[in-house]
PDB file of C-alpha atoms in Angstrom:
ATOM      1  CA  MET A  18    -125.575 254.706 -28.958  1.00 58.00           C
ATOM      2  CA  SER A  19    -123.943 255.016 -25.961  1.00 65.00           C
ATOM      3  CA  THR A  20    -122.805 257.874 -23.878  1.00 66.00           C
ATOM      4  CA  GLY A  21    -119.620 255.667 -23.367  1.00 71.00           C
ATOM      5  CA  LYS A  22    -119.444 254.944 -27.200  1.00 72.00           C
ATOM      6  CA  ILE A  23    -120.102 258.043 -27.737  1.00 76.00           C
ATOM      7  CA  VAL A  24    -117.323 259.517 -26.125  1.00 75.00           C
ATOM      8  CA  SER A  25    -114.761 256.700 -27.927  1.00 79.00           C
ATOM      9  CA  LEU A  26    -115.287 258.678 -30.875  1.00 78.00           C
ATOM     10  CA  LEU A  27    -115.006 261.805 -29.663  1.00 83.00           C
ATOM     11  CA  ALA A  28    -111.338 260.710 -27.907  1.00 82.00           C
ATOM     12  CA  GLN A  29    -110.053 259.919 -31.574  1.00 79.00           C
ATOM     13  CA  ALA A  30    -110.701 263.419 -32.871  1.00 80.00           C
ATOM     14  CA  ASP A  31    -107.385 265.358 -33.408  1.00 80.00           C
ATOM     15  CA  ILE A  32    -108.931 268.494 -32.243  1.00 88.00           C
ATOM     16  CA  GLY A  33    -109.622 269.697 -28.684  1.00 92.00           C
ATOM     17  CA  VAL A  34    -112.997 268.181 -27.322  1.00 92.00           C
ATOM     18  CA  TYR A  35    -114.537 268.483 -24.284  1.00 93.00           C
ATOM     19  CA  ALA A  36    -118.149 267.416 -22.810  1.00 91.00           C
ATOM     20  CA  VAL A  37    -120.254 268.204 -20.133  1.00 90.00           C
ATOM     21  CA  SER A  38    -124.009 267.288 -18.828  1.00 88.00           C
ATOM     22  CA  LEU A  39    -126.586 268.916 -18.993  1.00 86.00           C
ATOM     23  CA  ASP A  40    -125.813 270.368 -15.146  1.00 87.00           C
ATOM     24  CA  GLN A  41    -122.142 271.379 -16.506  1.00 88.00           C
ATOM     25  CA  ARG A  42    -119.969 269.518 -14.803  1.00 90.00           C
ATOM     26  CA  ILE A  43    -117.511 267.960 -17.354  1.00 93.00           C
ATOM     27  CA  VAL A  44    -117.387 264.214 -18.219  1.00 90.00           C
ATOM     28  CA  PHE A  45    -114.880 264.255 -20.995  1.00 92.00           C
ATOM     29  CA  TRP A  46    -111.891 265.963 -21.956  1.00 95.00           C
ATOM     30  CA  ASN A  47    -109.720 264.420 -24.619  1.00 94.00           C
ATOM     31  CA  ARG A  48    -105.907 264.858 -25.622  1.00 93.00           C
ATOM     32  CA  GLY A  49    -106.649 267.863 -28.571  1.00 92.00           C
ATOM     33  CA  ALA A  50    -108.139 269.405 -25.058  1.00 95.00           C
ATOM     34  CA  GLU A  51    -104.832 268.809 -23.307  1.00 95.00           C
ATOM     35  CA  ARG A  52    -102.739 269.561 -25.477  1.00 93.00           C
ATOM     36  CA  ILE A  53    -104.385 273.258 -26.301  1.00 93.00           C
ATOM     37  CA  LEU A  54    -104.896 274.193 -22.368  1.00 95.00           C
ATOM     38  CA  GLY A  55    -102.877 272.241 -20.590  1.00 96.00           C
ATOM     39  CA  TYR A  56    -105.338 270.552 -18.079  1.00 96.00           C
ATOM     40  CA  THR A  57    -105.530 266.829 -17.691  1.00 96.00           C
ATOM     41  CA  ALA A  58    -108.169 264.988 -17.831  1.00 95.00           C
ATOM     42  CA  GLU A  59    -107.882 263.941 -14.131  1.00 96.00           C
ATOM     43  CA  GLN A  60    -107.678 267.996 -13.536  1.00 96.00           C
ATOM     44  CA  VAL A  61    -111.097 268.426 -14.648  1.00 96.00           C
ATOM     45  CA  VAL A  62    -113.245 265.950 -14.769  1.00 95.00           C
ATOM     46  CA  GLY A  63    -116.773 266.094 -12.637  1.00 94.00           C
ATOM     47  CA  ARG A  64    -115.874 269.795 -12.372  1.00 95.00           C
ATOM     48  CA  TYR A  65    -118.213 272.246 -13.785  1.00 92.00           C
ATOM     49  CA  CYS A  66    -117.024 274.174 -17.102  1.00 91.00           C
ATOM     50  CA  TYR A  67    -116.557 277.525 -15.945  1.00 89.00           C
ATOM     51  CA  GLU A  68    -114.459 276.961 -13.143  1.00 90.00           C
ATOM     52  CA  VAL A  69    -112.095 275.163 -15.239  1.00 93.00           C
ATOM     53  CA  VAL A  70    -112.245 277.262 -19.128  1.00 90.00           C
ATOM     54  CA  GLY A  71    -114.435 280.307 -17.726  1.00 87.00           C
ATOM     55  CA  GLY A  72    -114.999 280.965 -21.518  1.00 82.00           C
ATOM     56  CA  VAL A  73    -115.730 284.891 -22.294  1.00 79.00           C
ATOM     57  CA  THR A  74    -115.740 286.504 -25.296  1.00 72.00           C
ATOM     58  CA  PRO A  75    -113.331 289.302 -26.290  1.00 70.00           C
ATOM     59  CA  GLY A  76    -113.252 292.222 -24.398  1.00 65.00           C
ATOM     60  CA  GLY A  77    -115.901 290.432 -22.056  1.00 68.00           C
ATOM     61  CA  LEU A  78    -115.054 289.662 -17.588  1.00 60.00           C
ATOM     62  CA  THR A  79    -117.794 287.184 -17.397  1.00 72.00           C
ATOM     63  CA  PRO A  80    -117.967 283.324 -18.588  1.00 73.00           C
ATOM     64  CA  ALA A  81    -120.759 283.009 -21.051  1.00 74.00           C
ATOM     65  CA  CYS A  82    -121.725 279.703 -19.239  1.00 79.00           C
ATOM     66  CA  GLN A  83    -121.970 281.242 -15.735  1.00 74.00           C
ATOM     67  CA  GLU A  84    -125.295 281.639 -15.849  1.00 73.00           C
ATOM     68  CA  GLY A  85    -126.459 278.732 -17.645  1.00 75.00           C
ATOM     69  CA  CYS A  86    -125.566 277.597 -21.244  1.00 78.00           C
ATOM     70  CA  PRO A  87    -125.581 279.008 -24.357  1.00 80.00           C
ATOM     71  CA  SER A  88    -126.031 276.452 -26.117  1.00 78.00           C
ATOM     72  CA  LEU A  89    -129.049 275.031 -24.012  1.00 76.00           C
ATOM     73  CA  ARG A  90    -130.285 278.646 -24.143  1.00 76.00           C
ATOM     74  CA  ALA A  91    -130.144 278.473 -28.445  1.00 75.00           C
ATOM     75  CA  LEU A  92    -132.505 275.753 -28.443  1.00 72.00           C
ATOM     76  CA  GLN A  93    -134.939 277.307 -25.972  1.00 70.00           C
ATOM     77  CA  ALA A  94    -135.331 279.487 -28.538  1.00 71.00           C
ATOM     78  CA  GLY A  95    -135.781 277.648 -31.233  1.00 66.00           C
ATOM     79  CA  SER A  96    -132.055 278.332 -32.622  1.00 70.00           C
ATOM     80  CA  VAL A  97    -129.254 275.857 -33.508  1.00 67.00           C
ATOM     81  CA  PRO A  98    -125.930 277.120 -31.657  1.00 72.00           C
ATOM     82  CA  ARG A  99    -124.022 278.565 -33.702  1.00 75.00           C
ATOM     83  CA  ALA A 100    -119.174 278.503 -34.199  1.00 78.00           C
ATOM     84  CA  VAL A 101    -118.600 281.719 -31.692  1.00 82.00           C
ATOM     85  CA  GLU A 102    -115.062 282.689 -30.760  1.00 85.00           C
ATOM     86  CA  MET A 103    -113.957 282.117 -27.087  1.00 87.00           C
ATOM     87  CA  GLN A 104    -110.929 282.806 -24.752  1.00 88.00           C
ATOM     88  CA  LEU A 105    -110.596 280.124 -22.490  1.00 92.00           C
ATOM     89  CA  LEU A 106    -108.286 279.955 -19.722  1.00 91.00           C
ATOM     90  CA  SER A 107    -105.362 277.784 -19.654  1.00 94.00           C
ATOM     91  CA  ILE A 108    -103.353 275.988 -16.689  1.00 94.00           C
ATOM     92  CA  SER A 109    -101.069 278.707 -16.880  1.00 94.00           C
ATOM     93  CA  GLY A 110    -103.621 281.330 -16.348  1.00 92.00           C
ATOM     94  CA  GLU A 111    -103.758 282.510 -19.664  1.00 92.00           C
ATOM     95  CA  ARG A 112    -106.419 283.255 -22.074  1.00 90.00           C
ATOM     96  CA  LYS A 113    -106.395 281.556 -25.661  1.00 90.00           C
ATOM     97  CA  THR A 114    -108.591 283.095 -27.939  1.00 88.00           C
ATOM     98  CA  VAL A 115    -110.399 280.154 -30.111  1.00 88.00           C
ATOM     99  CA  PRO A 116    -113.564 279.228 -31.826  1.00 86.00           C
ATOM    100  CA  LEU A 117    -115.654 277.095 -30.295  1.00 87.00           C
ATOM    101  CA  THR A 118    -117.906 274.868 -31.468  1.00 87.00           C
ATOM    102  CA  THR A 119    -121.099 273.437 -29.760  1.00 87.00           C
ATOM    103  CA  MET A 120    -123.409 270.391 -30.094  1.00 86.00           C
ATOM    104  CA  VAL A 121    -126.052 268.899 -27.872  1.00 85.00           C
ATOM    105  CA  VAL A 122    -125.815 265.154 -28.555  1.00 85.00           C
ATOM    106  CA  SER A 123    -127.733 262.408 -27.395  1.00 78.00           C
ATOM    107  CA  GLY A 124    -126.960 258.823 -25.763  1.00 63.00           C
ATOM    108  CA  ALA A 125    -129.134 256.288 -26.088  1.00 50.00           C
ATOM    109  CA  ILE A 126    -132.346 255.392 -24.254  1.00 46.00           C
ATOM    110  CA  ARG A 127    -130.874 255.509 -20.981  1.00 56.00           C
ATOM    111  CA  ASP A 128    -128.271 257.596 -21.783  1.00 70.00           C
ATOM    112  CA  MET A 129    -128.613 261.034 -21.443  1.00 81.00           C
ATOM    113  CA  PRO A 130    -127.302 264.231 -23.142  1.00 84.00           C
ATOM    114  CA  ILE A 131    -124.063 265.586 -23.218  1.00 86.00           C
ATOM    115  CA  ILE A 132    -122.977 269.468 -24.417  1.00 88.00           C
ATOM    116  CA  VAL A 133    -120.048 268.479 -26.666  1.00 90.00           C
ATOM    117  CA  HIS A 134    -117.247 271.311 -27.554  1.00 91.00           C
ATOM    118  CA  LEU A 135    -115.097 271.502 -29.819  1.00 91.00           C
ATOM    119  CA  PHE A 136    -111.989 273.668 -30.266  1.00 90.00           C
ATOM    120  CA  GLU A 137    -108.737 275.094 -31.803  1.00 85.00           C
ATOM    121  CA  SER A 138    -106.408 277.196 -31.690  1.00 81.00           C
ATOM    122  CA  GLY A 139    -102.939 279.146 -33.013  1.00 68.00           C
ATOM    123  CA  ASP A 140    -101.892 277.740 -36.287  1.00 58.00           C
ATOM    124  CA  TRP A 141    -104.531 274.412 -36.059  1.00 54.00           C
ATOM    125  CA  ALA A 142    -107.566 276.508 -36.033  1.00 55.00           C
ATOM    126  CA  ALA A 143    -107.307 277.023 -39.987  1.00 60.00           C
ATOM    127  CA  ASP A 144    -108.621 273.467 -39.904  1.00 62.00           C
ATOM    128  CA  ARG A 145    -111.284 273.487 -37.009  1.00 61.00           C
ATOM    129  CA  ASP A 146    -114.017 273.693 -39.240  1.00 68.00           C
ATOM    130  CA  ARG A 147    -112.595 271.053 -41.601  1.00 72.00           C
ATOM    131  CA  ALA A 148    -112.242 268.874 -38.642  1.00 71.00           C
ATOM    132  CA  ALA A 149    -115.395 270.080 -36.571  1.00 74.00           C
ATOM    133  CA  THR A 150    -117.421 268.563 -39.779  1.00 79.00           C
ATOM    134  CA  GLU A 151    -115.007 265.397 -39.905  1.00 79.00           C
ATOM    135  CA  VAL A 152    -116.165 264.679 -35.896  1.00 80.00           C
ATOM    136  CA  ARG A 153    -119.755 265.158 -36.738  1.00 80.00           C
ATOM    137  CA  HIS A 154    -119.907 262.949 -39.844  1.00 81.00           C
ATOM    138  CA  GLU A 155    -118.205 260.273 -37.893  1.00 81.00           C
ATOM    139  CA  LEU A 156    -120.604 260.921 -35.185  1.00 82.00           C
ATOM    140  CA  THR A 157    -123.825 260.762 -37.828  1.00 80.00           C
ATOM    141  CA  GLY A 158    -122.368 258.257 -39.525  1.00 79.00           C
ATOM    142  CA  SER A 159    -122.258 255.764 -36.538  1.00 78.00           C
ATOM    143  CA  GLY A 160    -126.043 256.674 -35.949  1.00 77.00           C
ATOM    144  CA  VAL A 161    -125.465 259.762 -33.009  1.00 79.00           C
ATOM    145  CA  ASP A 162    -128.382 261.818 -33.121  1.00 80.00           C
ATOM    146  CA  ILE A 163    -126.891 265.323 -32.661  1.00 82.00           C
ATOM    147  CA  PHE A 164    -129.989 266.922 -30.658  1.00 77.00           C
ATOM    148  CA  SER A 165    -129.204 270.734 -31.327  1.00 76.00           C
ATOM    149  CA  ASP A 166    -129.182 270.635 -35.230  1.00 76.00           C
ATOM    150  CA  ARG A 167    -132.372 270.140 -35.285  1.00 69.00           C
ATOM    151  CA  ALA A 168    -133.772 273.010 -32.620  1.00 54.00           C
ATOM    152  CA  ALA A 169    -134.568 275.239 -35.286  1.00 47.00           C
ATOM    153  CA  ALA A 170    -137.852 274.479 -35.768  1.00 48.00           C
ATOM    154  CA  ALA A 171    -140.944 276.464 -33.435  1.00 45.00           C
ATOM    155  CA  ALA A 172    -140.683 275.214 -29.902  1.00 47.00           C
ATOM    156  CA  PRO A 173    -143.644 274.044 -28.358  1.00 51.00           C
ATOM    157  CA  VAL A 174    -145.075 275.763 -25.546  1.00 49.00           C
ATOM    158  CA  ALA A 175    -143.558 274.979 -22.156  1.00 50.00           C
ATOM    159  CA  ALA A 176    -145.175 272.868 -20.230  1.00 53.00           C
ATOM    160  CA  THR A 177    -143.661 274.076 -16.511  1.00 49.00           C
ATOM    161  CA  ASP A 178    -147.360 274.905 -15.432  1.00 53.00           C
ATOM    162  CA  THR A 179    -148.660 271.501 -15.229  1.00 84.00           C
ATOM    163  CA  LEU A 180    -145.359 269.463 -14.196  1.00 92.00           C
ATOM    164  CA  THR A 181    -145.118 269.297 -10.512  1.00 94.00           C
ATOM    165  CA  PRO A 182    -142.241 271.033  -8.547  1.00 93.00           C
ATOM    166  CA  ARG A 183    -141.830 267.033  -7.849  1.00 96.00           C
ATOM    167  CA  GLU A 184    -141.863 266.172 -11.643  1.00 96.00           C
ATOM    168  CA  LEU A 185    -139.308 268.548 -12.073  1.00 94.00           C
ATOM    169  CA  GLU A 186    -137.186 267.415  -9.372  1.00 95.00           C
ATOM    170  CA  VAL A 187    -137.046 263.524 -10.518  1.00 96.00           C
ATOM    171  CA  LEU A 188    -137.187 265.046 -14.406  1.00 95.00           C
ATOM    172  CA  ARG A 189    -133.898 266.385 -13.510  1.00 92.00           C
ATOM    173  CA  LEU A 190    -132.868 264.096 -12.197  1.00 94.00           C
ATOM    174  CA  VAL A 191    -133.601 261.635 -15.085  1.00 93.00           C
ATOM    175  CA  SER A 192    -131.342 263.833 -17.335  1.00 90.00           C
ATOM    176  CA  LEU A 193    -128.374 263.678 -14.915  1.00 88.00           C
ATOM    177  CA  SER A 194    -128.683 259.608 -15.688  1.00 85.00           C
ATOM    178  CA  ARG A 195    -129.703 259.036 -12.788  1.00 90.00           C
ATOM    179  CA  THR A 196    -131.102 255.505 -11.807  1.00 92.00           C
ATOM    180  CA  THR A 197    -134.883 254.847 -10.455  1.00 95.00           C
ATOM    181  CA  ASP A 198    -133.301 253.693  -6.909  1.00 96.00           C
ATOM    182  CA  GLU A 199    -130.476 256.715  -6.986  1.00 96.00           C
ATOM    183  CA  ILE A 200    -133.144 259.361  -7.049  1.00 96.00           C
ATOM    184  CA  ALA A 201    -135.363 257.424  -4.696  1.00 97.00           C
ATOM    185  CA  THR A 202    -132.640 257.468  -2.251  1.00 97.00           C
ATOM    186  CA  GLU A 203    -131.514 260.895  -2.923  1.00 96.00           C
ATOM    187  CA  LEU A 204    -135.309 261.919  -2.742  1.00 97.00           C
ATOM    188  CA  GLY A 205    -135.914 260.049   0.504  1.00 96.00           C
ATOM    189  CA  ILE A 206    -139.295 258.217  -1.207  1.00 96.00           C
ATOM    190  CA  SER A 207    -139.486 254.436  -2.599  1.00 97.00           C
ATOM    191  CA  ALA A 208    -139.141 253.603  -6.565  1.00 96.00           C
ATOM    192  CA  HIS A 209    -142.124 252.561  -7.287  1.00 97.00           C
ATOM    193  CA  THR A 210    -143.283 256.536  -6.427  1.00 97.00           C
ATOM    194  CA  VAL A 211    -140.312 257.965  -8.458  1.00 97.00           C
ATOM    195  CA  ARG A 212    -141.657 255.585 -11.733  1.00 96.00           C
ATOM    196  CA  ASN A 213    -144.943 257.248 -10.930  1.00 97.00           C
ATOM    197  CA  HIS A 214    -143.503 260.864 -11.472  1.00 97.00           C
ATOM    198  CA  VAL A 215    -141.732 259.798 -15.129  1.00 96.00           C
ATOM    199  CA  ARG A 216    -144.655 258.050 -16.162  1.00 95.00           C
ATOM    200  CA  HIS A 217    -146.908 261.546 -15.168  1.00 95.00           C
ATOM    201  CA  PHE A 218    -143.571 264.214 -16.760  1.00 94.00           C
ATOM    202  CA  ARG A 219    -143.563 261.488 -19.518  1.00 93.00           C
ATOM    203  CA  ARG A 220    -147.585 262.237 -20.557  1.00 92.00           C
ATOM    204  CA  LYS A 221    -147.930 265.515 -20.176  1.00 92.00           C
ATOM    205  CA  LEU A 222    -144.792 265.802 -22.022  1.00 90.00           C
ATOM    206  CA  GLY A 223    -145.877 264.376 -24.411  1.00 90.00           C
ATOM    207  CA  ALA A 224    -142.731 261.191 -24.544  1.00 89.00           C
ATOM    208  CA  ALA A 225    -142.713 257.668 -24.951  1.00 88.00           C
ATOM    209  CA  THR A 226    -139.924 257.321 -23.507  1.00 87.00           C
ATOM    210  CA  LYS A 227    -137.231 259.158 -20.344  1.00 89.00           C
ATOM    211  CA  LEU A 228    -135.141 260.372 -23.010  1.00 84.00           C
ATOM    212  CA  GLU A 229    -137.944 262.115 -25.396  1.00 85.00           C
ATOM    213  CA  ALA A 230    -138.990 263.417 -22.411  1.00 90.00           C
ATOM    214  CA  VAL A 231    -135.577 265.047 -21.476  1.00 89.00           C
ATOM    215  CA  LEU A 232    -134.887 266.152 -25.497  1.00 84.00           C
ATOM    216  CA  THR A 233    -138.011 267.898 -25.170  1.00 86.00           C
ATOM    217  CA  ALA A 234    -137.992 269.241 -21.952  1.00 87.00           C
ATOM    218  CA  LEU A 235    -134.883 271.172 -22.630  1.00 83.00           C
ATOM    219  CA  ARG A 236    -136.240 272.702 -26.362  1.00 81.00           C
ATOM    220  CA  GLN A 237    -139.516 274.159 -24.388  1.00 82.00           C
ATOM    221  CA  GLY A 238    -136.828 275.605 -21.075  1.00 79.00           C
ATOM    222  CA  VAL A 239    -138.598 273.284 -18.780  1.00 83.00           C
ATOM    223  CA  LEU A 240    -134.908 271.947 -17.755  1.00 80.00           C
ATOM    224  CA  ASP A 241    -133.518 275.071 -16.020  1.00 69.00           C
ATOM    225  CA  TRP A 242    -130.174 275.255 -13.905  1.00 59.00           C
ATOM    226  CA  ASN A 243    -129.516 278.554 -13.839  1.00 56.00           C
TER     227      ASN A 243
END
């Protein structure tokens, strides 16, 4: 399923939902998130999540995601991201304490993973688990792969010592859904060279597709935006 179709499913959720790309830029923001925090999608899409919601744990000062996504760190540790209580910054400047559930969701072969955040507040918070379960069932029932649910298995040995700096650079851009031509333009190399790098990192990561290579690299901690 494409990322666009995944977003269409999330738009129907009754609770707050936002999704970010692997470099933590907001790519989706539903009406539930607008109801709770006050920001419209137009105000936040394309911005870094820690610049907008600045989620901190109760009593904390530094946004938990400012030094890298906690969900990705959980995957790299071989564990499933757990629901946590967070204080998110609203448009008024008030911090709202919400239960936050995250999922790393992979799209189709040409669509890279996104990190989905589900949350609710106030009198609605008691319904968060039910609503989050409904969203999960809707996604899996539509053929969406919730990659983070499989992260409990031991992570394989990292391949950072075998990928060249250029291969890592291309892999990073691939993970952000850049096309071959876009990568070639950004790096100042030919499309043929890009395809060679893709072929090399797929082989080194034991991946049949670019998506599989990205998912493997996430689990191994090869991709790092810190």
